[in-house]
Amino acid sequence: MSVMEDVYPSRVGDRVRLIERADPVIYGTRTQPGPLTAEQLDFYEVNGFVVLPSLFQPDEIARLNAELRSLADSPTIGELDETITEPGSGHVRSIFRIHQLNEMYGRLARDERLAGAARQILSSEVYMHQSRVNLKPGFAGKEFYWHSDFETWHMEDGMPRMRALSISLALTENYPFNGPLMLMPGSHKTYISCVGETPANHYKESLKKQEYGVPDHESLTVLTDRGGIVAPTGPAGTAVLFDCNTMHGSNSNITPYPRSNVFFVYNSVENKLQNPFCGLTPRPEHIASRQRTETLAPLPTS
Amino acid sequence: MSVMEDVYPSRVGDRVRLIERADPVIYGTRTQPGPLTAEQLDFYEVNGFVVLPSLFQPDEIARLNAELRSLADSPTIGELDETITEPGSGHVRSIFRIHQLNEMYGRLARDERLAGAARQILSSEVYMHQSRVNLKPGFAGKEFYWHSDFETWHMEDGMPRMRALSISLALTENYPFNGPLMLMPGSHKTYISCVGETPANHYKESLKKQEYGVPDHESLTVLTDRGGIVAPTGPAGTAVLFDCNTMHGSNSNITPYPRSNVFFVYNSVENKLQNPFCGLTPRPEHIASRQRTETLAPLPTS
């Protein structure tokens, strides 16, 4: 591949293109050790995600929730660049770079059930491309439109290839009706090259509402005609691992049931960021790590 | 009961009140004939709704959909007061009074599976308080916040007592994730007296977004703590019958799957409208029937 070639162009023209994935889904020879079974790896390869029900126990989740509450209630948290607050109420909605801001979440990021699964799928050491906790209150959870994370990470952060994955660990129960993560099975095999150019400082808005790099209705219909939609449900402690190119989104949540989760993006150390492919300045460090790319090695056994 | 007494006050003060239902759910002695089984009536009485899967056959639904499409595409439909169009696109979103504007839907309103079930539950002849078809497109279906229809019909239309029910007949498949109707089981037994006064001509806005007569978070949490939430799914042709005081709402729909339904409100002829209990002028005839209150007698057998 020449330096000039971009196998995953987007936001460059006025026509949508469906581009076949040029990268493996499961890297390596499947002989790498890790917590996932052969069946789970097979499912992930075909569908672009796998659900691990109750991967964490209730007492572990209780501790993570208590820590998160005290973090969100601390008087200075709102002053951090890493913190996104609700307009109006000032309530904390997300905290980025949580695995470096908080020790308990730092240990969680290196937990073998998560980082080990990432290493197993990506067949290399991994580092954290982005981490955050999301606190979505009941009654007023907003929808988040369909998107491939990779399209954004490639265009706006300069992630070269599809060798990253996300893990969403539920801190509250996911019901069908409290705005759970929805995924399009099989969508990870197709890259949707979106129309339109990326405006400067787009990231400030895009964390609240996606407007650029938005897939079109026709392409989304192609993907759902192929594989439908799934919206995994399950108790707090359930994790969803999904490929960086799996199309996903969520509906609004008018129910009283809040939805909180930890969101970790593991990238292969072989896939570190280059210049953004859209030609703009990179997004800030807490959205996309460039300097802080320490390998997430296993925790020492105590 | 004196003429002055309102057993279901709302929008009169600055405090929420939970008022116990003063009316039966199933009227009469249960000896009235009708299409519902004893089990279905029992379920309805306890939960405030009952789901009738595939009550209408695919060929019947296909005819209703074809008729609806040609109605929505007719060049003059947008000029009617009865038609609600999407701002921007001008696409038809709802047509009110559909059972009088269209013969096929007029016959549907008198179908024994629907009107007969209403007669059976309300133990009297019935008329149509409100009818409409809703066409919710995929990708952009908006949420509709929690509400009791009766609170609105009582306050804004002058419906005296809880002796009415709604039937939502699905014209498209209801998935968990395309913004299906959500109901709170058991909520029909409690009337939530809301805070705030009703502004004049409120109905023009309230059809798009509820802002008055909105139940508070605490009351909604009480109701879900008691009975949870259900979101019935099923193929097109599935009907949900629900009591006029059952708390319901729906989340947004970003999926490609549209959601269309027919919505009929059957009121007992013993429960015809008085002056609105909020003291304002009544809403228009196509939103709440005052003149056109013909009894929906069974269709002649051919």
XYZ file of N, CA and C in Angstrom, chain B residues 11-255:
735
model
N -54.452 19.702 36.754
C -53.980 20.997 36.248
C -54.572 22.168 37.044
N -54.821 21.944 38.330
C -55.447 23.005 39.119
C -54.526 23.552 40.209
N -53.464 22.879 40.516
C -52.638 23.370 41.613
C -51.175 23.191 41.319
N -50.396 23.320 42.364
C -48.956 23.140 42.174
C -48.468 21.847 42.810
N -49.438 20.970 43.168
C -49.013 19.689 43.722
C -49.619 18.533 42.950
N -48.793 17.520 42.737
C -49.253 16.295 42.095
C -50.081 15.509 43.099
N -51.159 14.875 42.642
C -51.901 13.964 43.508
C -52.140 12.656 42.773
N -52.018 11.553 43.502
C -52.390 10.252 42.948
C -53.792 9.928 43.456
N -54.744 9.817 42.546
C -56.155 9.614 42.907
C -56.571 8.224 42.462
N -57.188 7.503 43.377
C -57.605 6.145 43.037
C -58.758 6.180 42.026
N -58.702 5.302 41.060
C -59.748 5.205 40.043
C -61.102 4.992 40.703
N -62.102 5.759 40.284
C -63.442 5.668 40.880
C -64.417 4.908 39.982
N -63.933 4.364 38.881
C -64.806 3.710 37.907
C -64.387 2.261 37.683
N -65.330 1.432 37.251
C -64.943 0.064 36.890
C -63.964 0.055 35.711
N -63.266 -1.058 35.541
C -62.434 -1.246 34.340
C -63.248 -2.031 33.314
N -63.799 -3.143 33.772
C -64.769 -3.896 32.962
C -66.159 -3.531 33.486
N -66.965 -2.997 32.628
C -68.326 -2.632 33.043
C -69.264 -3.837 32.920
N -70.366 -3.762 33.658
C -71.408 -4.776 33.508
C -71.103 -6.036 34.281
N -71.810 -7.074 33.916
C -71.803 -8.298 34.708
C -70.972 -9.405 34.068
N -70.244 -9.053 33.030
C -69.435 -10.039 32.300
C -70.279 -11.059 31.566
N -71.574 -10.801 31.469
C -72.403 -11.731 30.704
C -72.646 -11.197 29.291
N -72.189 -9.961 29.042
C -72.392 -9.412 27.697
C -71.562 -10.207 26.694
N -72.148 -10.465 25.507
C -71.408 -11.236 24.510
C -70.296 -10.395 23.894
N -69.346 -11.063 23.265
C -68.264 -10.332 22.598
C -67.123 -11.248 22.258
N -66.146 -10.739 21.535
C -65.063 -11.591 21.016
C -63.983 -11.946 22.036
N -63.955 -11.264 23.194
C -62.867 -11.512 24.142
C -63.185 -12.692 25.060
N -62.171 -13.483 25.349
C -62.344 -14.612 26.265
C -62.311 -14.112 27.718
N -62.743 -14.974 28.623
C -62.698 -14.618 30.049
C -61.268 -14.312 30.487
N -60.306 -15.052 29.962
C -58.905 -14.834 30.309
C -58.435 -13.465 29.821
N -58.838 -13.121 28.618
C -58.444 -11.814 28.073
C -59.062 -10.682 28.890
N -60.329 -10.861 29.301
C -60.976 -9.838 30.138
C -60.286 -9.731 31.492
N -59.933 -10.870 32.076
C -59.215 -10.854 33.360
C -57.892 -10.104 33.223
N -57.154 -10.408 32.174
C -55.859 -9.753 31.968
C -56.039 -8.246 31.823
N -57.051 -7.875 31.054
C -57.337 -6.449 30.825
C -57.698 -5.754 32.138
N -58.485 -6.410 32.937
C -58.913 -5.784 34.196
C -57.726 -5.527 35.131
N -56.828 -6.491 35.197
C -55.669 -6.366 36.092
C -54.632 -5.395 35.534
N -54.371 -5.489 34.227
C -53.240 -4.764 33.639
C -53.605 -3.464 32.918
N -54.879 -3.331 32.560
C -55.282 -2.118 31.843
C -55.062 -2.195 30.345
N -54.701 -3.386 29.863
C -54.546 -3.577 28.413
C -54.577 -5.070 28.114
N -54.772 -5.387 26.858
C -54.612 -6.775 26.423
C -54.126 -6.754 24.976
N -53.208 -7.680 24.670
C -52.649 -7.772 23.320
C -53.350 -8.901 22.579
N -53.791 -8.637 21.361
C -54.432 -9.658 20.537
C -53.556 -9.881 19.297
N -52.634 -10.865 19.388
C -51.686 -11.074 18.282
C -52.405 -11.494 17.000
N -51.982 -10.902 15.900
C -52.513 -11.269 14.574
C -54.032 -11.316 14.556
N -54.664 -10.312 15.134
C -56.130 -10.234 15.131
C -56.656 -10.059 13.713
N -55.882 -9.400 12.879
C -56.242 -9.254 11.467
C -55.228 -10.010 10.620
N -55.723 -10.552 9.519
C -54.907 -11.405 8.660
C -54.065 -10.561 7.700
N -52.959 -11.151 7.208
C -52.075 -10.407 6.299
C -52.796 -9.785 5.100
N -53.788 -10.481 4.520
C -54.455 -9.910 3.342
C -55.314 -8.708 3.732
N -55.896 -8.746 4.918
C -56.676 -7.597 5.386
C -55.764 -6.392 5.610
N -54.599 -6.665 6.226
C -53.646 -5.582 6.503
C -53.097 -5.013 5.198
N -52.855 -5.888 4.222
C -52.346 -5.414 2.923
C -53.348 -4.451 2.285
N -54.639 -4.780 2.371
C -55.654 -3.886 1.788
C -55.710 -2.551 2.528
N -55.622 -2.609 3.859
C -55.647 -1.368 4.646
C -54.431 -0.498 4.336
N -53.277 -1.130 4.174
C -52.069 -0.375 3.846
C -52.150 0.250 2.457
N -52.674 -0.520 1.497
C -52.787 0.010 0.129
C -53.729 1.212 0.108
N -54.839 1.089 0.809
C -55.811 2.184 0.891
C -55.171 3.414 1.544
N -54.398 3.175 2.592
C -53.756 4.274 3.309
C -52.728 4.973 2.425
N -51.975 4.168 1.668
C -50.989 4.772 0.776
C -51.656 5.661 -0.266
N -52.761 5.171 -0.847
C -53.391 5.992 -1.886
C -54.032 7.231 -1.264
N -54.533 7.108 -0.045
C -55.044 8.286 0.666
C -53.935 9.309 0.916
N -52.815 8.818 1.444
C -51.719 9.727 1.809
C -51.106 10.384 0.567
N -51.212 9.694 -0.581
C -50.635 10.235 -1.809
C -51.604 11.136 -2.565
N -52.875 11.180 -2.157
C -53.834 11.983 -2.916
C -53.491 13.460 -2.750
N -53.568 14.220 -3.846
C -53.011 15.578 -3.845
C -53.711 16.538 -2.885
N -54.949 16.268 -2.514
C -55.684 17.242 -1.687
C -55.696 16.886 -0.204
N -55.098 15.720 0.149
C -55.216 15.264 1.536
C -54.598 16.272 2.524
N -53.539 16.939 2.094
C -52.833 17.862 2.976
C -53.646 19.106 3.307
N -54.703 19.356 2.549
C -55.501 20.566 2.774
C -56.518 20.389 3.906
N -56.774 19.149 4.282
C -57.784 18.897 5.317
C -57.283 19.288 6.703
N -58.183 19.805 7.521
C -57.868 20.020 8.932
C -57.482 18.707 9.603
N -58.021 17.631 9.098
C -57.807 16.323 9.712
C -56.404 15.781 9.486
N -55.654 16.380 8.583
C -54.352 15.836 8.211
C -53.215 16.585 8.902
N -52.328 15.821 9.522
C -51.121 16.388 10.124
C -49.952 16.015 9.222
N -49.210 17.006 8.770
C -48.064 16.713 7.913
C -46.768 17.026 8.637
N -45.721 16.376 8.175
C -44.378 16.575 8.714
C -43.884 17.955 8.286
N -43.427 18.766 9.246
C -42.854 20.052 8.822
C -41.651 19.782 7.923
N -41.511 20.562 6.877
C -40.387 20.337 5.963
C -40.814 19.508 4.776
N -40.895 18.189 4.969
C -41.184 17.299 3.845
C -42.630 17.392 3.378
N -43.544 17.758 4.273
C -44.952 17.765 3.925
C -45.573 16.378 3.895
N -44.802 15.356 4.245
C -45.347 13.995 4.261
C -46.461 13.870 5.296
N -47.469 13.085 4.934
C -48.590 12.864 5.841
C -48.136 12.029 7.030
N -48.402 12.522 8.207
C -48.020 11.797 9.411
C -49.241 11.194 10.103
N -50.342 11.913 10.124
C -51.581 11.385 10.708
C -52.777 11.913 9.927
N -53.820 11.097 9.860
C -55.110 11.569 9.351
C -56.156 11.251 10.415
N -56.773 12.283 10.944
C -57.826 12.116 11.945
C -59.163 11.839 11.268
N -60.097 11.370 12.057
C -61.480 11.130 11.611
C -61.495 10.200 10.395
N -60.492 9.334 10.348
C -60.311 8.458 9.193
C -61.539 7.557 8.982
N -62.219 7.193 10.042
C -63.343 6.260 9.917
C -64.538 6.941 9.244
N -64.523 8.265 9.168
C -65.595 8.951 8.450
C -65.130 9.468 7.091
N -63.831 9.623 6.939
C -63.299 10.118 5.663
C -63.138 9.003 4.637
N -63.072 7.769 5.111
C -62.750 6.662 4.208
C -63.627 5.458 4.524
N -64.221 4.887 3.476
C -65.198 3.818 3.702
C -64.574 2.555 4.281
N -63.380 2.187 3.759
C -62.754 0.957 4.254
C -62.437 1.067 5.747
N -61.959 2.230 6.135
C -61.657 2.436 7.552
C -62.938 2.616 8.375
N -63.991 3.090 7.715
C -65.291 3.160 8.380
C -65.821 1.768 8.717
N -65.648 0.849 7.774
C -66.057 -0.535 8.034
C -65.184 -1.150 9.124
N -63.883 -0.836 9.071
C -62.961 -1.353 10.082
C -63.395 -0.918 11.493
N -63.834 0.327 11.604
C -64.239 0.859 12.916
C -65.413 0.072 13.494
N -66.238 -0.506 12.604
C -67.408 -1.258 13.068
C -67.152 -2.762 13.091
N -65.926 -3.163 12.736
C -65.604 -4.595 12.743
C -65.819 -5.159 14.153
N -66.447 -6.302 14.206
C -66.816 -6.891 15.496
C -65.598 -7.182 16.381
N -64.454 -7.485 15.754
C -63.237 -7.751 16.535
C -62.789 -6.524 17.323
N -63.166 -5.336 16.826
C -62.763 -4.097 17.496
C -63.956 -3.509 18.262
N -64.983 -3.093 17.529
C -66.137 -2.472 18.187
C -66.817 -3.459 19.139
N -66.820 -4.737 18.766
C -67.441 -5.746 19.623
C -66.690 -5.894 20.940
N -65.353 -5.835 20.853
C -64.541 -5.918 22.078
C -64.797 -4.687 22.949
N -64.944 -3.536 22.311
C -65.216 -2.304 23.068
C -66.571 -2.390 23.767
N -67.578 -2.844 23.031
C -68.906 -3.013 23.637
C -68.858 -3.981 24.812
N -68.099 -5.037 24.628
C -68.021 -6.074 25.664
C -67.388 -5.519 26.942
N -66.354 -4.726 26.810
C -65.656 -4.176 27.987
C -66.456 -3.040 28.618
N -67.061 -2.210 27.776
C -67.755 -1.024 28.300
C -69.229 -1.307 28.604
N -69.698 -2.466 28.187
C -71.068 -2.909 28.476
C -72.118 -1.900 28.049
N -71.987 -1.392 26.856
C -72.977 -0.460 26.291
C -72.692 -0.321 24.807
N -73.574 0.385 24.126
C -73.224 0.787 22.773
C -72.056 1.766 22.843
N -71.318 1.874 21.748
C -70.142 2.741 21.730
C -70.185 3.657 20.513
N -69.473 4.764 20.608
C -69.253 5.634 19.440
C -67.777 6.001 19.404
N -67.377 6.630 18.303
C -65.964 6.936 18.111
C -65.661 8.321 18.681
N -64.859 8.340 19.743
C -64.440 9.619 20.319
C -63.373 10.277 19.437
N -62.457 9.458 18.933
C -61.387 9.950 18.057
C -60.885 8.783 17.221
N -60.617 9.028 15.964
C -59.963 7.995 15.149
C -58.847 8.652 14.364
N -57.813 7.875 14.124
C -56.743 8.383 13.263
C -55.879 7.234 12.761
N -55.185 7.505 11.666
C -54.101 6.622 11.232
C -52.814 7.397 11.428
N -51.787 6.677 11.845
C -50.469 7.278 12.038
C -49.469 6.609 11.111
N -48.714 7.419 10.407
C -47.652 6.887 9.552
C -46.337 7.414 10.082
N -45.635 6.557 10.822
C -44.343 6.985 11.335
C -43.252 6.398 10.463
N -42.513 7.237 9.773
C -41.476 6.723 8.895
C -40.320 6.155 9.702
N -39.509 5.350 9.057
C -38.280 4.903 9.690
C -37.290 6.042 9.809
N -36.254 5.841 10.559
C -35.102 6.756 10.696
C -35.385 7.995 11.540
N -36.633 8.413 11.631
C -36.887 9.719 12.225
C -38.146 9.741 13.086
N -38.569 8.586 13.598
C -39.756 8.573 14.459
C -39.436 9.237 15.789
N -40.260 10.185 16.175
C -39.994 10.920 17.415
C -40.623 10.213 18.614
N -40.052 10.462 19.767
C -40.637 9.893 20.990
C -41.943 10.602 21.339
N -42.791 9.923 22.096
C -44.022 10.524 22.609
C -44.043 10.228 24.105
N -43.995 11.279 24.895
C -43.790 11.112 26.334
C -45.008 10.451 27.001
N -44.802 9.929 28.194
C -45.842 9.254 28.972
C -47.064 10.145 29.167
N -48.224 9.538 29.011
C -49.463 10.263 29.308
C -50.601 9.276 29.492
N -51.597 9.729 30.247
C -52.887 9.052 30.304
C -53.791 9.792 29.349
N -54.371 9.080 28.366
C -55.289 9.750 27.447
C -56.450 10.371 28.208
N -56.920 9.651 29.234
C -58.098 10.148 29.947
C -57.851 11.516 30.563
N -56.654 11.744 31.069
C -56.367 13.050 31.666
C -56.631 14.150 30.630
N -56.157 13.924 29.414
C -56.379 14.908 28.343
C -57.846 14.990 27.961
N -58.470 13.820 27.762
C -59.871 13.815 27.303
C -60.801 14.412 28.347
N -60.469 14.198 29.603
C -61.270 14.752 30.696
C -61.087 16.275 30.749
N -59.843 16.699 30.808
C -59.537 18.122 30.969
C -59.903 18.928 29.728
N -59.507 18.419 28.554
C -59.606 19.250 27.351
C -60.851 18.968 26.525
N -61.446 17.763 26.708
C -62.617 17.406 25.909
C -63.882 17.271 26.743
N -63.750 17.198 28.058
C -64.933 17.038 28.901
C -65.483 15.625 28.971
N -64.629 14.619 28.790
C -65.086 13.238 28.978
C -65.263 13.008 30.481
N -66.505 12.704 30.903
C -66.737 12.708 32.353
C -66.037 11.588 33.117
N -66.158 10.342 32.666
C -65.670 9.222 33.471
C -64.783 8.294 32.631
N -64.141 7.376 33.334
C -63.282 6.402 32.655
C -64.137 5.259 32.108
N -64.753 5.492 30.959
C -65.542 4.449 30.315
C -65.284 4.495 28.808
N -64.023 4.480 28.484
C -63.587 4.528 27.085
C -62.330 3.682 26.969
N -62.023 3.257 25.764
C -60.785 2.500 25.551
C -60.254 2.774 24.156
N -58.975 2.511 24.004
C -58.319 2.696 22.712
C -57.930 1.354 22.142
N -57.968 1.276 20.833
C -57.415 0.111 20.158
C -56.406 0.601 19.143
N -55.187 0.102 19.283
C -54.140 0.393 18.312
C -53.925 -0.863 17.482
N -54.228 -0.755 16.187
C -54.051 -1.897 15.285
C -52.807 -1.639 14.438
N -51.826 -2.535 14.566
C -50.543 -2.342 13.868
C -50.682 -2.650 12.381
N -50.276 -1.707 11.544
C -50.256 -1.929 10.093
C -48.864 -2.319 9.610
N -47.889 -2.250 10.518
C -46.520 -2.691 10.241
C -46.070 -3.512 11.446
N -44.991 -4.270 11.269
C -44.535 -5.089 12.389
C -43.982 -4.217 13.509
N -44.325 -4.559 14.731
C -43.752 -3.894 15.898
C -42.562 -4.684 16.411
N -41.384 -4.078 16.313
C -40.174 -4.653 16.885
C -39.939 -4.012 18.249
N -39.026 -4.575 19.052
C -38.715 -3.888 20.314
C -38.078 -2.525 20.062
N -37.492 -2.343 18.867
C -36.615 -1.180 18.666
C -37.128 -0.178 17.641
N -38.349 -0.328 17.144
C -38.840 0.732 16.237
C -39.915 1.593 16.902
N -39.668 1.881 18.155
C -40.529 2.839 18.858
C -41.926 2.336 19.144
N -42.048 1.075 19.605
C -43.392 0.542 19.844
C -44.064 1.233 21.021
N -45.389 1.108 21.044
C -46.175 1.553 22.194
C -45.662 0.877 23.464
N -45.409 1.672 24.500
C -45.044 1.115 25.812
C -46.179 1.425 26.777
N -46.497 0.448 27.616
C -47.573 0.635 28.589
C -47.063 0.297 29.983
N -47.672 0.931 30.998
C -47.354 0.591 32.375
C -48.503 -0.252 32.936
N -48.272 -1.562 33.090
C -49.334 -2.448 33.584
C -49.842 -2.002 34.957
N -51.141 -1.967 35.115
C -51.746 -1.594 36.393
C -51.909 -0.096 36.598
N -51.328 0.690 35.720
C -51.382 2.151 35.900
C -52.787 2.708 35.736
N -53.668 1.951 35.090
C -55.032 2.442 34.844
C -55.830 2.620 36.135
N -55.315 2.050 37.240
C -56.068 2.123 38.502
C -55.786 3.404 39.276
N -54.832 4.182 38.796
C -54.458 5.412 39.496
C -54.527 6.588 38.531
N -55.182 7.647 38.972
C -55.249 8.861 38.152
C -54.199 9.830 38.664
N -53.335 10.266 37.771
C -52.314 11.226 38.183
C -52.803 12.625 37.873
N -53.071 13.361 38.950
C -53.520 14.741 38.828
C -52.283 15.605 38.615
N -52.186 16.187 37.413
C -50.957 16.892 37.028
C -50.987 18.341 37.505
N -49.823 18.939 37.519
C -49.727 20.344 37.923
C -49.863 21.250 36.704
N -50.142 22.523 36.966
C -50.104 23.516 35.897
C -51.435 23.728 35.223
N -51.609 24.888 34.620
C -52.843 25.175 33.900
C -52.702 24.910 32.417
N -53.843 24.729 31.751
C -53.840 24.430 30.326
C -53.917 25.730 29.528
N -52.957 25.981 28.665
C -53.064 27.187 27.836
C -54.117 27.012 26.745
N -54.665 28.127 26.294
C -55.666 28.076 25.222
C -55.038 27.519 23.952
N -55.866 26.813 23.162
C -55.415 26.214 21.901
C -54.212 25.297 22.062
N -54.132 24.721 23.252
C -53.044 23.809 23.566
C -52.973 22.653 22.576
N -54.141 22.220 22.048
C -54.195 21.003 21.236
C -53.307 21.087 19.997
N -53.143 22.307 19.447
C -52.345 22.416 18.216
C -50.919 21.955 18.443
N -50.390 22.276 19.601
C -49.042 21.837 19.926
C -49.004 20.422 20.475
N -50.030 20.089 21.269
C -49.941 18.836 22.024
C -49.980 17.622 21.109
N -50.493 17.784 19.888
C -50.479 16.653 18.974
C -49.056 16.345 18.539
N -48.209 17.337 18.623
C -46.816 17.101 18.252
C -45.955 16.796 19.478
N -46.181 17.503 20.538
C -45.359 17.292 21.730
C -46.185 17.634 22.961
N -46.204 16.716 23.911
C -46.948 16.940 25.146
C -46.180 17.896 26.049
N -46.790 18.941 26.508
C -46.123 19.808 27.479
C -46.989 20.079 28.706
N -48.300 19.973 28.554
C -49.185 20.160 29.702
C -49.912 18.850 29.963
N -50.393 18.694 31.176
C -50.980 17.417 31.525
C -49.928 16.330 31.513
N -48.693 16.725 31.802
C -47.577 15.775 31.760
C -47.333 15.228 33.161
N -47.366 13.909 33.324
C -47.111 13.350 34.655
C -45.658 13.569 35.084
N -45.464 13.728 36.367
C -44.130 14.012 36.907
C -43.304 12.733 37.067
N -42.008 12.908 37.195
C -41.085 11.766 37.292
C -41.408 10.867 38.487
N -41.735 11.505 39.619
C -41.954 10.717 40.829
C -43.173 9.794 40.677
N -44.250 10.340 40.152
C -45.456 9.513 39.959
C -45.187 8.380 38.973
N -44.477 8.681 37.910
C -44.172 7.643 36.921
C -43.315 6.548 37.538
N -42.411 6.941 38.421
C -41.568 5.954 39.089
C -42.390 5.084 40.026
N -43.354 5.687 40.713
C -44.277 4.898 41.543
C -44.980 3.850 40.683
N -45.470 4.256 39.533
C -46.201 3.326 38.661
C -45.304 2.210 38.134
N -44.079 2.540 37.731
C -43.195 1.483 37.207
C -42.669 0.595 38.322
N -42.488 1.156 39.524
C -42.108 0.296 40.655
C -43.190 -0.745 40.909
N -44.436 -0.365 40.713
C -45.543 -1.308 40.927
C -45.650 -2.348 39.825
N -45.572 -1.900 38.583
C -45.937 -2.826 37.504
C -44.965 -2.910 36.341
N -43.895 -2.132 36.385
C -42.940 -2.199 35.281
C -43.478 -1.582 34.002
N -42.873 -1.995 32.914
C -43.222 -1.485 31.585
C -43.304 -2.678 30.638
N -44.275 -2.667 29.737
C -44.272 -3.654 28.653
C -44.357 -2.913 27.318
N -43.739 -3.504 26.325
C -43.762 -2.944 24.970
C -44.121 -4.082 24.030
N -45.430 -4.289 23.790
C -45.840 -5.446 22.986
C -45.255 -5.395 21.573
N -44.769 -6.538 21.128
C -44.262 -6.660 19.766
C -45.119 -7.681 19.028
N -45.009 -7.687 17.726
C -45.770 -8.662 16.966
C -45.948 -8.215 15.533
N -46.451 -9.136 14.715
C -46.611 -8.823 13.292
C -47.711 -7.786 13.056
N -47.691 -7.191 11.886
C -48.792 -6.338 11.459
C -50.094 -7.125 11.624
N -51.132 -6.450 12.055
C -52.401 -7.127 12.313
C -52.627 -7.380 13.788
N -51.587 -7.176 14.589
C -51.704 -7.314 16.037
C -52.378 -6.068 16.606
N -53.296 -6.285 17.546
C -54.006 -5.155 18.152
C -53.704 -5.092 19.638
N -53.594 -3.874 20.144
C -53.488 -3.658 21.583
C -54.709 -2.858 22.009
N -55.501 -3.428 22.917
C -56.636 -2.715 23.521
C -56.157 -2.170 24.842
N -56.372 -0.886 25.084
C -55.969 -0.383 26.397
C -56.929 0.647 26.938
N -57.053 0.598 28.248
C -57.967 1.462 28.976
C -57.570 2.929 28.806
N -58.580 3.813 28.903
C -58.341 5.240 28.669
C -57.394 5.856 29.682
N -57.176 5.192 30.830
C -56.288 5.770 31.845
C -54.951 5.036 31.963
N -54.694 4.107 31.070
C -53.411 3.390 31.132
C -52.281 4.307 30.669
N -51.257 4.414 31.497
C -50.119 5.278 31.171
C -49.336 4.662 30.025
N -49.097 5.447 28.993
C -48.369 4.914 27.841
C -47.537 5.997 27.165
N -46.641 5.569 26.309
C -45.765 6.478 25.569
C -44.942 5.664 24.588
N -44.031 6.319 23.876
C -43.141 5.568 22.989
C -41.817 6.301 22.824
N -40.767 5.510 22.647
C -39.451 6.076 22.397
C -39.294 6.420 20.920
N -38.181 7.026 20.593
C -37.909 7.398 19.206
C -37.634 6.146 18.382
N -37.533 6.323 17.078
C -37.264 5.217 16.165
C -36.247 5.644 15.116
N -34.974 5.263 15.342
C -33.944 5.566 14.334
C -33.756 4.403 13.369
N -34.485 3.307 13.559
C -34.316 2.159 12.661
C -34.971 2.451 11.314
